[in-house]
XYZ file of C-alpha atoms in Angstrom:
201
model
C -11.929 60.299 50.173
C -11.186 56.798 49.411
C -11.498 57.013 45.769
C -9.465 59.815 45.489
C -6.625 58.399 47.594
C -6.875 54.740 45.342
C -6.490 57.248 42.289
C -3.363 58.533 43.655
C -2.451 54.742 44.564
C -2.971 53.644 41.316
C -0.770 56.473 39.840
C 1.965 55.596 42.588
C 1.789 51.647 40.981
C 1.966 52.651 37.302
C 5.221 54.754 38.211
C 6.919 52.060 40.647
C 5.985 48.709 38.533
C 5.061 50.254 34.535
C 1.815 48.529 35.105
C -1.252 49.567 32.581
C -2.419 52.910 34.155
C -6.635 52.594 34.864
C -9.139 54.744 32.904
C -9.099 57.042 36.835
C -5.450 56.980 36.948
C -5.059 58.005 33.632
C -7.820 61.164 34.629
C -5.740 62.155 37.218
C -2.216 61.928 34.680
C -3.941 64.250 31.926
C -5.293 66.710 34.198
C -2.110 66.326 36.757
C 0.882 66.665 33.618
C -1.519 69.142 31.519
C -1.387 71.379 34.577
C 2.219 71.083 35.695
C 3.569 71.854 32.134
C 0.954 74.435 31.808
C 1.701 76.060 35.156
C 5.816 76.106 34.420
C 5.138 77.354 30.828
C 2.652 80.234 31.829
C 4.307 81.623 34.688
C 7.370 81.094 33.141
C 6.064 83.294 30.098
C 4.909 85.961 32.378
C 7.560 86.729 34.416
C 10.044 86.599 31.596
C 7.746 88.695 29.671
C 7.472 91.099 32.276
C 11.304 90.965 33.101
C 11.919 91.925 29.151
C 9.848 95.139 30.006
C 11.332 96.068 33.558
C 14.020 95.138 35.679
C 11.940 96.084 38.990
C 11.661 92.776 41.320
C 8.406 94.044 42.315
C 6.773 94.293 39.235
C 8.156 90.710 38.313
C 6.737 89.435 41.875
C 2.939 90.998 41.427
C 2.414 89.652 37.840
C 4.140 85.720 38.685
C 1.814 85.870 41.903
C -1.536 87.217 40.436
C -0.443 84.818 36.984
C 0.128 81.592 39.482
C -3.228 82.273 41.432
C -5.766 83.132 38.507
C -3.706 80.077 36.151
C -4.351 77.582 38.668
C -8.437 78.592 39.165
C -8.804 78.724 35.667
C -7.346 75.301 35.036
C -9.210 73.918 38.031
C -12.401 75.394 36.768
C -11.805 74.208 32.846
C -10.632 70.861 34.079
C -14.182 70.801 36.523
C -16.283 71.598 33.786
C -14.433 69.516 31.023
C -14.993 66.260 32.855
C -18.132 66.475 34.224
C -19.224 67.358 30.430
C -17.407 63.884 30.065
C -19.436 62.187 32.781
C -22.847 63.057 32.210
C -22.081 61.701 28.723
C -20.951 58.455 30.882
C -24.053 58.909 32.812
C -26.134 58.912 29.836
C -24.603 55.791 27.865
C -25.097 53.420 30.923
C -28.494 54.476 31.074
C -29.188 53.340 27.518
C -27.204 50.254 28.831
C -24.176 50.980 26.549
C -20.435 50.136 27.179
C -18.200 52.617 27.110
C -14.278 52.253 27.876
C -13.355 55.079 30.113
C -16.108 53.345 32.890
C -14.415 50.482 34.872
C -17.000 48.271 36.299
C -16.249 47.064 40.045
C -18.745 45.155 42.259
C -21.323 45.693 39.940
C -21.052 49.614 40.455
C -20.117 51.970 37.618
C -16.642 53.901 37.956
C -17.214 57.263 36.743
C -14.756 59.892 35.933
C -14.715 62.514 38.957
C -14.597 65.906 37.923
C -13.578 66.952 41.442
C -10.736 64.708 41.265
C -9.476 66.192 38.015
C -9.980 69.772 39.154
C -7.946 68.944 42.380
C -5.260 67.375 40.258
C -5.076 70.246 37.992
C -4.884 72.936 40.135
C -2.663 71.363 42.586
C 0.031 70.629 39.829
C -0.315 74.118 38.350
C 0.937 75.694 41.688
C 3.690 72.977 41.545
C 4.718 73.482 38.167
C 3.795 77.403 38.305
C 6.431 78.123 41.440
C 9.289 76.791 39.842
C 9.815 79.669 37.490
C 8.351 82.325 39.769
C 10.823 81.622 42.908
C 13.758 81.328 40.330
C 13.033 84.647 38.677
C 12.848 86.125 42.060
C 16.302 84.971 42.949
C 19.277 87.485 43.102
C 20.561 86.715 39.694
C 21.265 90.230 38.687
C 21.980 90.196 35.151
C 21.193 86.677 34.770
C 17.799 86.579 36.086
C 16.273 85.690 32.435
C 19.159 82.732 31.641
C 18.552 81.375 34.876
C 14.886 81.053 34.588
C 14.680 79.708 30.849
C 17.231 76.673 32.354
C 15.397 76.126 35.730
C 12.075 75.713 32.852
C 14.134 73.685 30.728
C 14.954 71.104 33.744
C 11.420 71.033 34.787
C 9.801 70.466 31.614
C 12.278 67.517 31.041
C 11.065 66.085 34.260
C 7.202 66.577 33.776
C 8.190 65.037 29.503
C 9.928 62.086 31.548
C 6.976 61.483 33.936
C 4.343 61.857 30.812
C 6.252 59.191 28.704
C 6.224 56.911 31.831
C 2.817 56.923 32.264
C 1.555 57.066 28.138
C 4.653 54.396 27.453
C 5.492 57.073 24.684
C 9.254 57.437 24.232
C 10.735 59.603 26.410
C 12.827 61.680 24.038
C 9.904 62.922 22.005
C 8.137 63.425 24.980
C 10.677 65.685 26.354
C 11.761 67.426 23.023
C 7.700 68.664 22.785
C 8.088 69.706 26.387
C 11.403 72.061 25.794
C 10.845 73.067 22.918
C 7.085 74.002 23.141
C 7.845 76.213 26.256
C 11.309 77.474 24.918
C 9.687 79.183 22.118
C 6.782 80.446 24.655
C 9.051 81.997 26.858
C 11.212 83.401 23.953
C 8.130 84.993 22.218
C 7.151 86.704 25.443
C 10.265 87.834 26.098
C 10.610 89.405 23.009
C 7.415 91.401 23.195
C 8.141 92.210 26.747
C 11.409 94.145 25.234
C 9.354 95.405 22.593
C 6.942 96.998 25.063
C 9.414 98.097 27.509
C 11.318 99.973 24.890
C 8.031 101.670 23.666
C 7.184 102.943 26.908
């Protein structure tokens, strides 16, 4: 738990002071930002696609909740496997006396990437990101359900883009546009597919 809290504190320091992130903080950043983005886009695309085929709120809710749980578990499992493989490679390199940039030496003890930290960060981030479009689409918007979801998702993607740029030092505008354009295309495509399927059946 100490290493877990220190990772979170490291990310907080980067956000507050703009200091250079550590390898462990970057591991959390990658898992967290990817998880949040995936959560926002995946759930938004799912519920918008279903909304294109059916106006029944119950159908949208079932599809959204199922996608939220499945997506969070899938992201966590994927991160665990991926980072475990990275950790195995680091351990092998250290055993051979190699120096690798992703490993920080503290008090003569190698600090390796932690697959559990990445899995937990990804799981939580996906849930938090996915809840945004799910809650918005279920509100009583009437005919504005889909436009309202698009708008909420755009705001969420702007936020994750800004956070990503803040950590990585990238240009904010480029990061935000990349997020918003990618998410908008995904929602537009799935809504169109849902509408076509709804007409067919």
